[in-house]
PDB file of C-alpha atoms in Angstrom:
ATOM      1  CA  MET A 162     118.126 103.586 132.456  1.00  0.00           C
ATOM      2  CA  PRO A 163     116.525 106.918 132.016  1.00  0.00           C
ATOM      3  CA  ALA A 164     119.909 107.602 130.256  1.00  0.00           C
ATOM      4  CA  ALA A 165     119.251 105.013 127.872  1.00  0.00           C
ATOM      5  CA  ASP A 166     115.378 105.975 127.172  1.00  0.00           C
ATOM      6  CA  ASP A 167     116.870 109.607 126.584  1.00  0.00           C
ATOM      7  CA  ASP A 168     119.070 108.247 123.962  1.00  0.00           C
ATOM      8  CA  LYS A 169     116.416 106.339 122.183  1.00  0.00           C
ATOM      9  CA  ASP A 170     114.203 109.373 121.833  1.00  0.00           C
ATOM     10  CA  ASP A 171     117.038 111.585 120.323  1.00  0.00           C
ATOM     11  CA  SER A 172     117.720 108.590 117.905  1.00  0.00           C
ATOM     12  CA  GLY A 173     114.192 108.566 116.754  1.00  0.00           C
ATOM     13  CA  THR A 174     114.052 112.227 116.416  1.00  0.00           C
ATOM     14  CA  GLU A 175     116.989 112.206 114.241  1.00  0.00           C
ATOM     15  CA  SER A 176     115.601 109.199 111.935  1.00  0.00           C
ATOM     16  CA  GLY A 177     112.351 111.278 111.633  1.00  0.00           C
ATOM     17  CA  ASP A 178     114.010 114.576 110.383  1.00  0.00           C
ATOM     18  CA  GLN A 179     116.724 112.226 108.199  1.00  0.00           C
ATOM     19  CA  GLN A 180     113.450 110.937 106.437  1.00  0.00           C
ATOM     20  CA  ARG A 181     112.093 114.087 106.080  1.00  0.00           C
ATOM     21  CA  ARG A 182     115.050 115.605 104.669  1.00  0.00           C
ATOM     22  CA  VAL A 183     114.883 112.622 102.219  1.00  0.00           C
ATOM     23  CA  LEU A 184     111.138 113.733 101.016  1.00  0.00           C
ATOM     24  CA  VAL A 185     112.392 117.123 100.768  1.00  0.00           C
ATOM     25  CA  ASP A 186     114.779 116.361  98.322  1.00  0.00           C
ATOM     26  CA  GLN A 187     112.606 114.039  96.411  1.00  0.00           C
ATOM     27  CA  VAL A 188     110.182 116.379  95.999  1.00  0.00           C
ATOM     28  CA  LYS A 189     112.625 119.324  94.973  1.00  0.00           C
ATOM     29  CA  SER A 190     114.343 117.049  92.403  1.00  0.00           C
ATOM     30  CA  ASN A 191     111.012 115.824  90.791  1.00  0.00           C
ATOM     31  CA  GLN A 192     109.724 119.200  90.668  1.00  0.00           C
ATOM     32  CA  LYS A 193     112.828 120.103  88.357  1.00  0.00           C
ATOM     33  CA  ALA A 194     112.275 116.731  86.097  1.00  0.00           C
ATOM     34  CA  SER A 195     108.637 117.257  85.779  1.00  0.00           C
ATOM     35  CA  VAL A 196     106.417 120.337  85.120  1.00  0.00           C
ATOM     36  CA  PRO A 197     102.987 118.390  85.773  1.00  0.00           C
ATOM     37  CA  PHE A 198     104.674 117.283  88.915  1.00  0.00           C
ATOM     38  CA  GLN A 199     105.887 120.875  89.911  1.00  0.00           C
ATOM     39  CA  GLN A 200     101.897 122.060  88.995  1.00  0.00           C
ATOM     40  CA  ALA A 201     100.195 119.028  91.100  1.00  0.00           C
ATOM     41  CA  TRP A 202     102.656 119.987  94.177  1.00  0.00           C
ATOM     42  CA  ARG A 203     101.798 123.958  93.706  1.00  0.00           C
ATOM     43  CA  SER A 204      97.758 123.202  93.482  1.00  0.00           C
ATOM     44  CA  TYR A 205      98.296 120.464  96.644  1.00  0.00           C
ATOM     45  CA  CYS A 206     100.077 123.284  98.660  1.00  0.00           C
ATOM     46  CA  ASP A 207      97.327 125.854  97.981  1.00  0.00           C
ATOM     47  CA  ALA A 208      95.034 123.300  98.761  1.00  0.00           C
ATOM     48  CA  HIS A 209      96.227 121.912 101.928  1.00  0.00           C
ATOM     49  CA  GLY A 210      99.367 123.671 102.714  1.00  0.00           C
ATOM     50  CA  GLY A 211      98.594 127.274 103.162  1.00  0.00           C
ATOM     51  CA  GLY A 212     100.176 128.212  99.785  1.00  0.00           C
ATOM     52  CA  PHE A 213     103.651 127.648 101.160  1.00  0.00           C
ATOM     53  CA  TYR A 214     105.398 125.983  98.161  1.00  0.00           C
ATOM     54  CA  ASP A 215     108.809 125.391  99.934  1.00  0.00           C
ATOM     55  CA  PRO A 216     108.957 121.401 100.814  1.00  0.00           C
ATOM     56  CA  ALA A 217     111.088 122.416 103.708  1.00  0.00           C
ATOM     57  CA  ARG A 218     108.416 123.985 105.718  1.00  0.00           C
ATOM     58  CA  HIS A 219     106.062 121.229 105.352  1.00  0.00           C
ATOM     59  CA  SER A 220     106.093 117.826 107.867  1.00  0.00           C
ATOM     60  CA  ALA A 221     107.083 114.399 106.799  1.00  0.00           C
ATOM     61  CA  GLN A 222     103.257 113.333 106.991  1.00  0.00           C
ATOM     62  CA  PHE A 223     102.455 115.924 104.650  1.00  0.00           C
ATOM     63  CA  LEU A 224     105.222 115.266 102.129  1.00  0.00           C
ATOM     64  CA  GLU A 225     104.164 111.630 102.377  1.00  0.00           C
ATOM     65  CA  ASP A 226     100.612 112.456 101.695  1.00  0.00           C
ATOM     66  CA  PHE A 227     101.423 114.126  98.588  1.00  0.00           C
ATOM     67  CA  LEU A 228     103.413 111.265  96.954  1.00  0.00           C
ATOM     68  CA  LYS A 229     100.794 109.059  97.649  1.00  0.00           C
ATOM     69  CA  THR A 230      98.268 111.315  95.941  1.00  0.00           C
ATOM     70  CA  ALA A 231     100.816 112.522  93.062  1.00  0.00           C
ATOM     71  CA  ALA A 232     101.260 108.848  92.365  1.00  0.00           C
ATOM     72  CA  LYS A 233      97.418 108.172  92.438  1.00  0.00           C
ATOM     73  CA  GLY A 234      97.000 110.735  90.107  1.00  0.00           C
ATOM     74  CA  THR A 235      99.687 109.620  87.852  1.00  0.00           C
ATOM     75  CA  LYS A 236      98.201 105.815  87.554  1.00  0.00           C
ATOM     76  CA  SER A 237      94.724 107.354  87.036  1.00  0.00           C
ATOM     77  CA  LYS A 238      95.849 109.507  84.443  1.00  0.00           C
ATOM     78  CA  ALA A 239      97.874 107.038  82.581  1.00  0.00           C
ATOM     79  CA  LYS A 240      94.742 104.807  82.969  1.00  0.00           C
ATOM     80  CA  LYS A 241      92.489 107.548  81.510  1.00  0.00           C
ATOM     81  CA  GLU A 242      94.965 108.202  78.512  1.00  0.00           C
ATOM     82  CA  SER A 243      94.802 104.658  77.768  1.00  0.00           C
ATOM     83  CA  GLU A 244      91.496 103.889  77.728  1.00  0.00           C
ATOM     84  CA  SER A 245      90.765 107.038  75.709  1.00  0.00           C
ATOM     85  CA  SER A 246      93.531 106.034  73.452  1.00  0.00           C
ATOM     86  CA  GLU A 247      91.713 102.372  73.048  1.00  0.00           C
ATOM     87  CA  SER A 248      88.414 104.353  72.837  1.00  0.00           C
ATOM     88  CA  SER A 249      89.863 106.398  70.101  1.00  0.00           C
ATOM     89  CA  SER A 250      91.274 103.488  68.213  1.00  0.00           C
ATOM     90  CA  ARG A 251      88.173 101.318  68.611  1.00  0.00           C
ATOM     91  CA  SER A 252      86.313 104.216  66.989  1.00  0.00           C
ATOM     92  CA  ARG A 253      88.781 104.671  64.297  1.00  0.00           C
ATOM     93  CA  ALA A 254      88.516 101.085  63.318  1.00  0.00           C
ATOM     94  CA  ARG A 255      84.683 101.288  63.353  1.00  0.00           C
ATOM     95  CA  ARG A 256      84.732 104.528  61.291  1.00  0.00           C
ATOM     96  CA  ARG A 257      87.234 102.644  58.833  1.00  0.00           C
ATOM     97  CA  ARG A 258      85.018  99.413  59.141  1.00  0.00           C
ATOM     98  CA  ARG A 259      81.957 101.884  58.078  1.00  0.00           C
ATOM     99  CA  HIS A 260      84.165 103.080  55.438  1.00  0.00           C
ATOM    100  CA  GLY A 261      85.453 100.062  54.017  1.00  0.00           C
ATOM    101  CA  ARG A 262      81.808  98.954  53.940  1.00  0.00           C
ATOM    102  CA  ARG A 263      80.446 102.150  52.357  1.00  0.00           C
ATOM    103  CA  HIS A 264      83.507 101.742  50.201  1.00  0.00           C
ATOM    104  CA  THR A 265      82.855  98.236  48.953  1.00  0.00           C
ATOM    105  CA  ARG A 266      79.159  99.231  48.281  1.00  0.00           C
ATOM    106  CA  GLY A 267      80.254 102.254  46.116  1.00  0.00           C
ATOM    107  CA  ARG A 268      82.810 100.030  44.315  1.00  0.00           C
ATOM    108  CA  ARG A 269      80.073  97.920  43.510  1.00  0.00           C
ATOM    109  CA  ARG A 270      77.615 100.214  42.294  1.00  0.00           C
ATOM    110  CA  ARG A 271      80.347 101.822  40.463  1.00  0.00           C
ATOM    111  CA  ARG A 272      81.039  98.434  38.872  1.00  0.00           C
ATOM    112  CA  GLU A 273      77.536  97.686  38.138  1.00  0.00           C
ATOM    113  CA  ARG A 274      77.061 101.007  36.552  1.00  0.00           C
ATOM    114  CA  ARG A 275      79.978 100.789  34.598  1.00  0.00           C
ATOM    115  CA  ASP A 276      78.859  97.263  33.406  1.00  0.00           C
ATOM    116  CA  ARG A 277      75.649  98.844  32.365  1.00  0.00           C
ATOM    117  CA  ARG A 278      77.627 101.581  30.455  1.00  0.00           C
ATOM    118  CA  ASP A 279      79.699  99.201  28.998  1.00  0.00           C
ATOM    119  CA  ARG A 280      76.832  97.220  28.200  1.00  0.00           C
ATOM    120  CA  ARG A 281      75.048 100.626  26.490  1.00  0.00           C
ATOM    121  CA  GLY A 282      78.054 101.459  24.883  1.00  0.00           C
ATOM    122  CA  ARG A 283      78.551  97.931  23.272  1.00  0.00           C
ATOM    123  CA  ARG A 284      74.821  98.337  22.135  1.00  0.00           C
ATOM    124  CA  ARG A 285      75.530 101.472  20.954  1.00  0.00           C
ATOM    125  CA  LYS A 286      78.566 100.325  19.036  1.00  0.00           C
ATOM    126  CA  ARG A 287      76.501  97.611  17.555  1.00  0.00           C
ATOM    127  CA  SER A 288      74.026  99.988  16.705  1.00  0.00           C
ATOM    128  CA  ARG A 289      76.483 102.576  15.367  1.00  0.00           C
ATOM    129  CA  SER A 290      78.540  99.966  13.259  1.00  0.00           C
ATOM    130  CA  SER A 291      76.112  99.802  11.017  1.00  0.00           C
ATOM    131  CA  SER A 292      76.461 103.556  10.165  1.00  0.00           C
ATOM    132  CA  SER A 293      79.909 104.561  11.468  1.00  0.00           C
ATOM    133  CA  ALA A 294      82.557 102.803  13.031  1.00  0.00           C
ATOM    134  CA  LEU A 295      84.179 105.623  15.540  1.00  0.00           C
ATOM    135  CA  PRO A 296      82.007 107.187  18.218  1.00  0.00           C
ATOM    136  CA  SER A 297      80.906 110.582  18.495  1.00  0.00           C
ATOM    137  CA  ARG A 298      83.379 113.344  20.059  1.00  0.00           C
ATOM    138  CA  ALA A 299      80.603 114.257  22.536  1.00  0.00           C
ATOM    139  CA  THR A 300      80.019 110.591  23.734  1.00  0.00           C
ATOM    140  CA  ALA A 301      84.270 110.289  23.968  1.00  0.00           C
ATOM    141  CA  ILE A 302      84.172 113.280  26.170  1.00  0.00           C
ATOM    142  CA  LYS A 303      81.399 112.134  28.112  1.00  0.00           C
ATOM    143  CA  GLY A 304      82.969 108.734  29.023  1.00  0.00           C
ATOM    144  CA  ALA A 305      86.393 110.212  29.936  1.00  0.00           C
ATOM    145  CA  GLU A 306      84.691 112.630  32.222  1.00  0.00           C
ATOM    146  CA  ARG A 307      83.371 109.650  33.904  1.00  0.00           C
ATOM    147  CA  ALA A 308      86.180 107.791  34.179  1.00  0.00           C
ATOM    148  CA  VAL A 309      88.243 110.700  35.505  1.00  0.00           C
ATOM    149  CA  ALA A 310      85.553 111.393  38.489  1.00  0.00           C
ATOM    150  CA  ALA A 311      85.431 107.315  39.273  1.00  0.00           C
ATOM    151  CA  ALA A 312      89.268 107.818  39.206  1.00  0.00           C
ATOM    152  CA  THR A 313      89.074 110.919  41.682  1.00  0.00           C
ATOM    153  CA  LYS A 314      86.489 109.182  43.888  1.00  0.00           C
ATOM    154  CA  GLU A 315      88.542 106.145  44.689  1.00  0.00           C
ATOM    155  CA  LEU A 316      91.756 108.616  45.081  1.00  0.00           C
ATOM    156  CA  GLU A 317      89.791 110.495  47.914  1.00  0.00           C
ATOM    157  CA  ALA A 318      88.520 107.565  49.526  1.00  0.00           C
ATOM    158  CA  LEU A 319      92.339 105.839  49.360  1.00  0.00           C
ATOM    159  CA  SER A 320      93.672 109.337  50.522  1.00  0.00           C
ATOM    160  CA  ALA A 321      90.953 109.356  53.860  1.00  0.00           C
ATOM    161  CA  ASN A 322      92.127 106.030  54.594  1.00  0.00           C
ATOM    162  CA  ALA A 323      95.948 106.734  54.398  1.00  0.00           C
ATOM    163  CA  VAL A 324      95.193 109.818  56.337  1.00  0.00           C
ATOM    164  CA  ASP A 325      93.210 108.068  59.191  1.00  0.00           C
ATOM    165  CA  ASP A 326      96.218 105.484  59.681  1.00  0.00           C
ATOM    166  CA  GLU A 327      98.702 107.901  59.648  1.00  0.00           C
ATOM    167  CA  ASP A 328      97.187 109.960  62.348  1.00  0.00           C
ATOM    168  CA  ALA A 329      96.525 106.638  63.970  1.00  0.00           C
ATOM    169  CA  ILE A 330     100.144 105.660  64.023  1.00  0.00           C
ATOM    170  CA  GLN A 331     101.396 108.918  64.906  1.00  0.00           C
ATOM    171  CA  GLU A 332      98.751 108.899  68.082  1.00  0.00           C
ATOM    172  CA  GLU A 333     100.053 105.639  68.964  1.00  0.00           C
ATOM    173  CA  GLN A 334     103.790 106.758  68.491  1.00  0.00           C
ATOM    174  CA  ARG A 335     103.223 109.892  71.096  1.00  0.00           C
ATOM    175  CA  ARG A 336     101.346 107.572  73.511  1.00  0.00           C
ATOM    176  CA  LYS A 337     104.152 105.430  73.628  1.00  0.00           C
ATOM    177  CA  GLU A 338     106.702 108.191  73.769  1.00  0.00           C
ATOM    178  CA  VAL A 339     104.689 109.584  76.656  1.00  0.00           C
ATOM    179  CA  GLU A 340     104.413 106.266  78.552  1.00  0.00           C
ATOM    180  CA  LYS A 341     108.008 105.806  78.096  1.00  0.00           C
ATOM    181  CA  ALA A 342     108.745 109.264  79.506  1.00  0.00           C
ATOM    182  CA  LEU A 343     106.608 108.668  82.269  1.00  0.00           C
ATOM    183  CA  GLU A 344     108.147 105.043  83.192  1.00  0.00           C
ATOM    184  CA  LYS A 345     111.644 106.712  82.923  1.00  0.00           C
ATOM    185  CA  VAL A 346     110.643 109.409  85.465  1.00  0.00           C
ATOM    186  CA  GLN A 347     109.066 107.207  87.684  1.00  0.00           C
ATOM    187  CA  SER A 348     112.091 104.830  87.590  1.00  0.00           C
ATOM    188  CA  ASP A 349     114.726 107.506  87.863  1.00  0.00           C
ATOM    189  CA  ALA A 350     112.569 108.805  90.998  1.00  0.00           C
ATOM    190  CA  ALA A 351     112.529 105.405  92.540  1.00  0.00           C
ATOM    191  CA  ALA A 352     116.147 104.705  91.928  1.00  0.00           C
ATOM    192  CA  GLU A 353     116.491 108.246  93.613  1.00  0.00           C
ATOM    193  CA  LEU A 354     114.570 107.356  96.484  1.00  0.00           C
ATOM    194  CA  GLN A 355     115.979 103.998  97.212  1.00  0.00           C
ATOM    195  CA  GLU A 356     119.425 105.256  96.777  1.00  0.00           C
ATOM    196  CA  LYS A 357     118.875 108.148  99.618  1.00  0.00           C
ATOM    197  CA  LEU A 358     117.385 105.624 101.646  1.00  0.00           C
ATOM    198  CA  ARG A 359     120.358 102.895 101.485  1.00  0.00           C
ATOM    199  CA  GLU A 360     122.351 105.971 102.625  1.00  0.00           C
ATOM    200  CA  ALA A 361     120.178 107.289 105.228  1.00  0.00           C
ATOM    201  CA  GLU A 362     119.670 103.452 106.511  1.00  0.00           C
ATOM    202  CA  ALA A 363     123.436 103.098 106.394  1.00  0.00           C
ATOM    203  CA  ARG A 364     124.112 106.583 108.510  1.00  0.00           C
ATOM    204  CA  LEU A 365     121.307 105.868 111.022  1.00  0.00           C
ATOM    205  CA  ALA A 366     122.630 102.349 111.583  1.00  0.00           C
ATOM    206  CA  GLU A 367     126.486 103.789 112.089  1.00  0.00           C
ATOM    207  CA  GLU A 368     124.823 106.661 114.389  1.00  0.00           C
ATOM    208  CA  LYS A 369     122.578 103.837 116.541  1.00  0.00           C
ATOM    209  CA  GLN A 370     125.871 101.614 116.686  1.00  0.00           C
ATOM    210  CA  THR A 371     127.786 104.648 118.395  1.00  0.00           C
ATOM    211  CA  ARG A 372     124.777 106.081 120.462  1.00  0.00           C
ATOM    212  CA  LEU A 373     124.581 102.593 121.614  1.00  0.00           C
ATOM    213  CA  SER A 374     128.229 102.157 122.601  1.00  0.00           C
ATOM    214  CA  GLU A 375     127.903 105.654 124.483  1.00  0.00           C
ATOM    215  CA  ALA A 376     124.727 104.417 126.211  1.00  0.00           C
ATOM    216  CA  GLU A 377     126.389 101.761 127.475  1.00  0.00           C
ATOM    217  CA  ASP A 378     129.319 103.294 128.604  1.00  0.00           C
ATOM    218  CA  LYS A 379     127.178 105.715 130.526  1.00  0.00           C
ATOM    219  CA  LEU A 380     125.074 103.000 132.018  1.00  0.00           C
ATOM    220  CA  LYS A 381     128.217 101.118 133.067  1.00  0.00           C
ATOM    221  CA  GLN A 382     129.415 104.018 134.427  1.00  0.00           C
ATOM    222  CA  ALA A 383     126.615 105.095 136.315  1.00  0.00           C
ATOM    223  CA  ILE A 384     125.973 101.350 137.886  1.00  0.00           C
ATOM    224  CA  VAL A 385     129.597 101.615 139.549  1.00  0.00           C
ATOM    225  CA  GLU A 386     128.702 104.968 140.968  1.00  0.00           C
ATOM    226  CA  ARG A 387     125.393 103.513 142.236  1.00  0.00           C
ATOM    227  CA  LEU A 388     127.301 100.340 143.277  1.00  0.00           C
ATOM    228  CA  LYS A 389     129.656 102.846 145.074  1.00  0.00           C
ATOM    229  CA  ASP A 390     126.865 104.976 146.964  1.00  0.00           C
ATOM    230  CA  ALA A 391     124.850 101.600 147.731  1.00  0.00           C
ATOM    231  CA  GLU A 392     128.227 100.150 149.487  1.00  0.00           C
ATOM    232  CA  VAL A 393     128.911 103.208 151.478  1.00  0.00           C
ATOM    233  CA  LYS A 394     124.726 103.987 152.228  1.00  0.00           C
ATOM    234  CA  PHE A 395     125.210  99.905 153.467  1.00  0.00           C
ATOM    235  CA  ARG A 396     127.922 100.264 155.317  1.00  0.00           C
ATOM    236  CA  ALA A 397     126.664 103.202 157.278  1.00  0.00           C
ATOM    237  CA  GLU A 398     123.397 101.693 157.543  1.00  0.00           C
ATOM    238  CA  GLU A 399     125.192  98.408 159.065  1.00  0.00           C
ATOM    239  CA  GLN A 400     127.459 100.196 161.204  1.00  0.00           C
ATOM    240  CA  GLY A 401     124.414 101.929 162.602  1.00  0.00           C
ATOM    241  CA  ARG A 402     122.493  98.823 163.112  1.00  0.00           C
ATOM    242  CA  ILE A 403     125.609  97.220 164.772  1.00  0.00           C
ATOM    243  CA  GLU A 404     125.786 100.149 167.396  1.00  0.00           C
ATOM    244  CA  ASP A 405     121.888 100.140 168.085  1.00  0.00           C
ATOM    245  CA  ALA A 406     122.382  96.385 168.577  1.00  0.00           C
ATOM    246  CA  ARG A 407     125.218  96.875 170.704  1.00  0.00           C
ATOM    247  CA  LEU A 408     123.347  99.378 172.706  1.00  0.00           C
ATOM    248  CA  LYS A 409     120.281  97.307 172.998  1.00  0.00           C
ATOM    249  CA  ALA A 410     122.368  94.673 174.155  1.00  0.00           C
ATOM    250  CA  LYS A 411     123.882  96.718 176.741  1.00  0.00           C
ATOM    251  CA  ALA A 412     120.668  97.852 177.920  1.00  0.00           C
ATOM    252  CA  ARG A 413     119.276  94.727 178.005  1.00  0.00           C
ATOM    253  CA  VAL A 414     122.371  93.470 179.908  1.00  0.00           C
ATOM    254  CA  LYS A 415     121.819  96.046 182.588  1.00  0.00           C
ATOM    255  CA  ALA A 416     118.125  95.112 182.497  1.00  0.00           C
ATOM    256  CA  LEU A 417     118.876  91.523 183.539  1.00  0.00           C
ATOM    257  CA  MET A 418     121.681  92.666 185.884  1.00  0.00           C
ATOM    258  CA  ASP A 419     119.050  95.306 187.455  1.00  0.00           C
ATOM    259  CA  GLU A 420     116.513  92.328 187.687  1.00  0.00           C
ATOM    260  CA  ALA A 421     118.818  89.340 188.849  1.00  0.00           C
ATOM    261  CA  ARG A 422     120.516  91.941 191.733  1.00  0.00           C
ATOM    262  CA  PRO A 423     117.877  91.361 194.112  1.00  0.00           C
ATOM    263  CA  LYS A 424     117.995  87.800 193.676  1.00  0.00           C
ATOM    264  CA  ILE A 425     121.789  87.380 194.007  1.00  0.00           C
ATOM    265  CA  GLU A 426     121.614  89.656 196.966  1.00  0.00           C
ATOM    266  CA  ALA A 427     118.652  87.268 198.521  1.00  0.00           C
ATOM    267  CA  SER A 428     120.798  84.476 197.752  1.00  0.00           C
ATOM    268  CA  TRP A 429     124.005  85.958 199.009  1.00  0.00           C
ATOM    269  CA  ALA A 430     122.301  86.868 202.019  1.00  0.00           C
ATOM    270  CA  GLU A 431     120.895  83.595 202.809  1.00  0.00           C
ATOM    271  CA  GLN A 432     124.314  82.108 202.026  1.00  0.00           C
ATOM    272  CA  ILE A 433     125.491  84.676 204.414  1.00  0.00           C
ATOM    273  CA  SER A 434     123.335  83.764 207.150  1.00  0.00           C
ATOM    274  CA  GLY A 435     123.942  80.016 206.890  1.00  0.00           C
ATOM    275  CA  LEU A 436     127.373  80.502 207.306  1.00  0.00           C
ATOM    276  CA  ALA A 437     126.876  82.946 210.482  1.00  0.00           C
ATOM    277  CA  GLN A 438     124.625  80.370 211.900  1.00  0.00           C
ATOM    278  CA  ARG A 439     127.290  77.669 211.272  1.00  0.00           C
ATOM    279  CA  ALA A 440     130.048  79.765 212.422  1.00  0.00           C
ATOM    280  CA  ARG A 441     127.795  80.489 215.549  1.00  0.00           C
ATOM    281  CA  ILE A 442     126.933  76.875 216.263  1.00  0.00           C
ATOM    282  CA  ALA A 443     130.855  76.141 215.568  1.00  0.00           C
ATOM    283  CA  ARG A 444     131.823  78.842 218.194  1.00  0.00           C
ATOM    284  CA  GLU A 445     129.314  77.267 220.662  1.00  0.00           C
ATOM    285  CA  ALA A 446     130.829  74.070 220.152  1.00  0.00           C
ATOM    286  CA  ALA A 447     134.253  75.518 220.710  1.00  0.00           C
ATOM    287  CA  ASP A 448     132.864  77.096 223.680  1.00  0.00           C
ATOM    288  CA  ALA A 449     131.290  73.922 225.420  1.00  0.00           C
ATOM    289  CA  LEU A 450     134.787  72.091 224.642  1.00  0.00           C
ATOM    290  CA  ARG A 451     136.510  74.771 226.197  1.00  0.00           C
ATOM    291  CA  SER A 452     134.347  74.706 229.412  1.00  0.00           C
ATOM    292  CA  GLY A 453     134.485  70.684 229.640  1.00  0.00           C
ATOM    293  CA  LYS A 454     138.280  71.051 229.454  1.00  0.00           C
ATOM    294  CA  ALA A 455     138.228  73.627 231.881  1.00  0.00           C
ATOM    295  CA  LYS A 456     135.887  71.536 234.257  1.00  0.00           C
ATOM    296  CA  ASN A 457     138.013  68.690 233.756  1.00  0.00           C
ATOM    297  CA  GLY A 458     140.886  70.353 234.868  1.00  0.00           C
ATOM    298  CA  SER A 459     139.657  72.032 237.695  1.00  0.00           C
ATOM    299  CA  ALA A 460     138.529  68.614 239.082  1.00  0.00           C
TER     300      ALA A 460
END
């Protein structure tokens, strides 16, 4: 089991190194693709990384923190740009409305002045019709100058409106181009990151399977060796227990024999004394029989 734990630690360390390599490649590719990203990376390294610009010299946590900060900065920048563009478009719309109102009032006033001039001119014509059928040269020149001035003002107003509209259109086009470029960079970076993550996951899965099979083989071999050692140890212990039991039984039998020997000897002594007494009695009876036979023979 300790061997399996070591394999797990090794696989965890290698997976962390693989993730760090993926982050390093992502930072390098983003620096090549985007100058603002490179500037943000250098600023972040100056502030938090000791001035080292090589991503390989930083940890995976440092790289992840920078990528999160860069993503937040990009979103906030895009939001600020959109807000500024919206505010500028609103201000231009207000200016156009104000200019339109001023232009409308100016046209109304010019129309009123023109109507007054026309009325005065008609009155003058009627007054002069009695004396002369044609207006004077000075009157004609002044009328032409006034018409030219009015036409010039109207042309300037129309030109100002056209310039404002053209600037707004160009700014909107630039904003859309910037947004498209930013979206393209983000999508390319995300796709590249996903591809590298998939490759890393595949390699990690293959390596994990290999490590697991190796760990299983090592575990089986260790179990077999442990079983053999346990069997040898168990047999030795069992043999020792049997020998101890035999010695204890032998000692117990000896102790029992030593304890029973006096009783046996006493029993044997009693039996021997009884037999001796019976033999004496029998001998005495035999002697008595012999003596009786002898007396009978002598008689």
